[in-house]
Coordinates of C-alpha atoms in Angstrom, one line a residue:
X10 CA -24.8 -20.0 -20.7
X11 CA -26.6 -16.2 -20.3
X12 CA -24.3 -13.5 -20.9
X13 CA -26.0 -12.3 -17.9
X14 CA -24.6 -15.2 -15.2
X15 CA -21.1 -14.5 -17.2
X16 CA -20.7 -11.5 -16.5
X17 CA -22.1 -11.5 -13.0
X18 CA -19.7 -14.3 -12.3
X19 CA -16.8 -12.7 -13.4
X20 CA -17.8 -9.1 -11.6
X21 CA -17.9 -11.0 -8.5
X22 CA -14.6 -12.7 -9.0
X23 CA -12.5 -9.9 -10.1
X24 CA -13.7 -8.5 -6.6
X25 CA -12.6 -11.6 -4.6
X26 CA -9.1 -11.4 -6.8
X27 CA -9.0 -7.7 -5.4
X28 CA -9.7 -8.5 -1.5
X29 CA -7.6 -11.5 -1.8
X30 CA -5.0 -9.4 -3.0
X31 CA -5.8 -6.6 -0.9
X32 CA -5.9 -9.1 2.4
X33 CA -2.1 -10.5 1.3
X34 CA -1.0 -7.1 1.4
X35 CA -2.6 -5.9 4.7
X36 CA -1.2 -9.1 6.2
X37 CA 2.4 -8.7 4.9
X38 CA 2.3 -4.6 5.9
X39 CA 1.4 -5.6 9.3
X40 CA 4.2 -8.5 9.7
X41 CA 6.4 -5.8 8.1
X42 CA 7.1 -8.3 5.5
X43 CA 6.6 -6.9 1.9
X44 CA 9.2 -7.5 -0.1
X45 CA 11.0 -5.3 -2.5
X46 CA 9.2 -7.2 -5.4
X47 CA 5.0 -6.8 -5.8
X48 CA 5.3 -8.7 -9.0
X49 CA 2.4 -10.8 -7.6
X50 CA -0.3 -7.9 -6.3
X51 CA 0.2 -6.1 -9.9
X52 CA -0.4 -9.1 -11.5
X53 CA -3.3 -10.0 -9.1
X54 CA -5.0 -6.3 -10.0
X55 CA -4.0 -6.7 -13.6
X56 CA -6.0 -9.9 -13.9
X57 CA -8.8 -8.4 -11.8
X58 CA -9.1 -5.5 -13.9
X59 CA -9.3 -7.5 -16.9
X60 CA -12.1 -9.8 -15.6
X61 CA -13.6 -6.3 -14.6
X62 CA -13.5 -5.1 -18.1
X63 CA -14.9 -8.2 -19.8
X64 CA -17.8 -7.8 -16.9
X65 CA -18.6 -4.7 -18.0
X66 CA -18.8 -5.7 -21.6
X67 CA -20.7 -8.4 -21.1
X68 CA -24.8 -8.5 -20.1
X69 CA -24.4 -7.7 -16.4
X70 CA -26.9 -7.9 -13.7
X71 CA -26.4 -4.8 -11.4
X72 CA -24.1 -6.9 -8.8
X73 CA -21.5 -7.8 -11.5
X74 CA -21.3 -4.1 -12.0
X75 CA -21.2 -2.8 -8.8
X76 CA -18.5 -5.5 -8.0
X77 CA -16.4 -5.2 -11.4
X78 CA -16.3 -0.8 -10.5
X79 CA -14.9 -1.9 -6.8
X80 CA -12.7 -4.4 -8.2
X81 CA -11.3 -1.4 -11.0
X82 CA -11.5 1.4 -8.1
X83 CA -9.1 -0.7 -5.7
X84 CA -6.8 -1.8 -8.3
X85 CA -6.1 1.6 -9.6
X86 CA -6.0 3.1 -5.9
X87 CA -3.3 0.8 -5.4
X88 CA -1.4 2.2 -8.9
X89 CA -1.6 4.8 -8.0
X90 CA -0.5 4.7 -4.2
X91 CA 2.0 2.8 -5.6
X92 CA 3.5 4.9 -8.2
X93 CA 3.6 8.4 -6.1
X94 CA 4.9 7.0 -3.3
X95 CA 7.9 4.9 -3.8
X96 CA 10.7 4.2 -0.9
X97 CA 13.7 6.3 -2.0
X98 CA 16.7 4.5 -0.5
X99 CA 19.8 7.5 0.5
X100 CA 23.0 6.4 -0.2
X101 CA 24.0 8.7 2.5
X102 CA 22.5 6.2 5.0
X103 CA 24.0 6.4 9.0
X104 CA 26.6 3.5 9.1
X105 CA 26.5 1.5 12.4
X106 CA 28.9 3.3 15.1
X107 CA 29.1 6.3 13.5
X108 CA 28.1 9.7 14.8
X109 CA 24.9 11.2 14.9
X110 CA 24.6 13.7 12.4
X111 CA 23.1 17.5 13.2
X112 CA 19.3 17.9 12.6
X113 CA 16.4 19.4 14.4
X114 CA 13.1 17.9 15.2
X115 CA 9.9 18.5 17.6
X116 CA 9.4 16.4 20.8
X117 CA 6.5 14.8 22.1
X118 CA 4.9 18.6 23.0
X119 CA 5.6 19.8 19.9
X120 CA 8.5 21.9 20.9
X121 CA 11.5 22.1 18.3
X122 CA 14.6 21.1 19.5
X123 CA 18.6 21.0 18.0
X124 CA 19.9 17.5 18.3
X125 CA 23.0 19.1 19.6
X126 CA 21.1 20.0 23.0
X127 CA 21.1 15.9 23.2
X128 CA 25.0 15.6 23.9
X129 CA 25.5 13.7 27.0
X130 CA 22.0 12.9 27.8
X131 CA 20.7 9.4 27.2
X132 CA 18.3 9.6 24.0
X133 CA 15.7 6.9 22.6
X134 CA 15.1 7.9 18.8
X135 CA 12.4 6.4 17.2
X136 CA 12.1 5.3 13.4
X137 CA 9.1 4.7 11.7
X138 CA 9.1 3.2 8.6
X139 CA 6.0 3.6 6.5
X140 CA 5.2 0.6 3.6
X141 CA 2.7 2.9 1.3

């Protein structure tokens, strides 16, 4: 078989590897469902990136190498998104019942406030929990 076709073939995979990856992980951030362990999108980029490589290596028709340098691009974005931005759990963490502690904020106009001017009023506090 042409080194060509190879290495086409394989730029164009690694880049369905990637979306598929990058589709499971849009899906699971907007059930709120991603697990503590992304054993299975590292090794989905990893495999991607390898397939990338070997593209690259081999005789490649312009769409294998357009493909491969997405497929390489995503993968590393997601490294690196990954490795800066990890969830830091406090071990100072509100228990359930427990009283709210001091701390200042702004409201919906952008106006700081005191969280002890809440006492005695009711209160809705959002919490918004990012997955990046």
């Amino acid at each position: 078989m042409d080194d060509t076709i190879v290495g086409t073939t394989l730029g164009l995979a690694a880049l369905l590897v990637t979306a598929t990856a990058i589709g499971f992980w849009i899906r699971a951030i907007r059930t709120v469902a991603i697990g503590s362990s992304r054993v299975w999108y590292i090794a989905a980029f990893v495999i991607a990136t390898g397939m990338s490589v070997t593209a690259f290596n081999l005789d490649t028709h312009w769409a294998g190498h357009v493909a491969a340098g997405l497929s390489i691009f995503v993968a590393l974005f997601f490294f690196l998104t990954a490795a800066i931005g990890p969830q830091k759990v406090d071990t100072g963490a509100i228990k359930v019942g427990s009283a709210l502690p001091v701390f200042s904020g702004n409201d919906k106009h952008g106006k700081r406030f005191d969280s002890n001017e809440l006492a005695g009023k009711p209160v809705l506090i959002k919490f918004f929990r990012g997955h990046w």
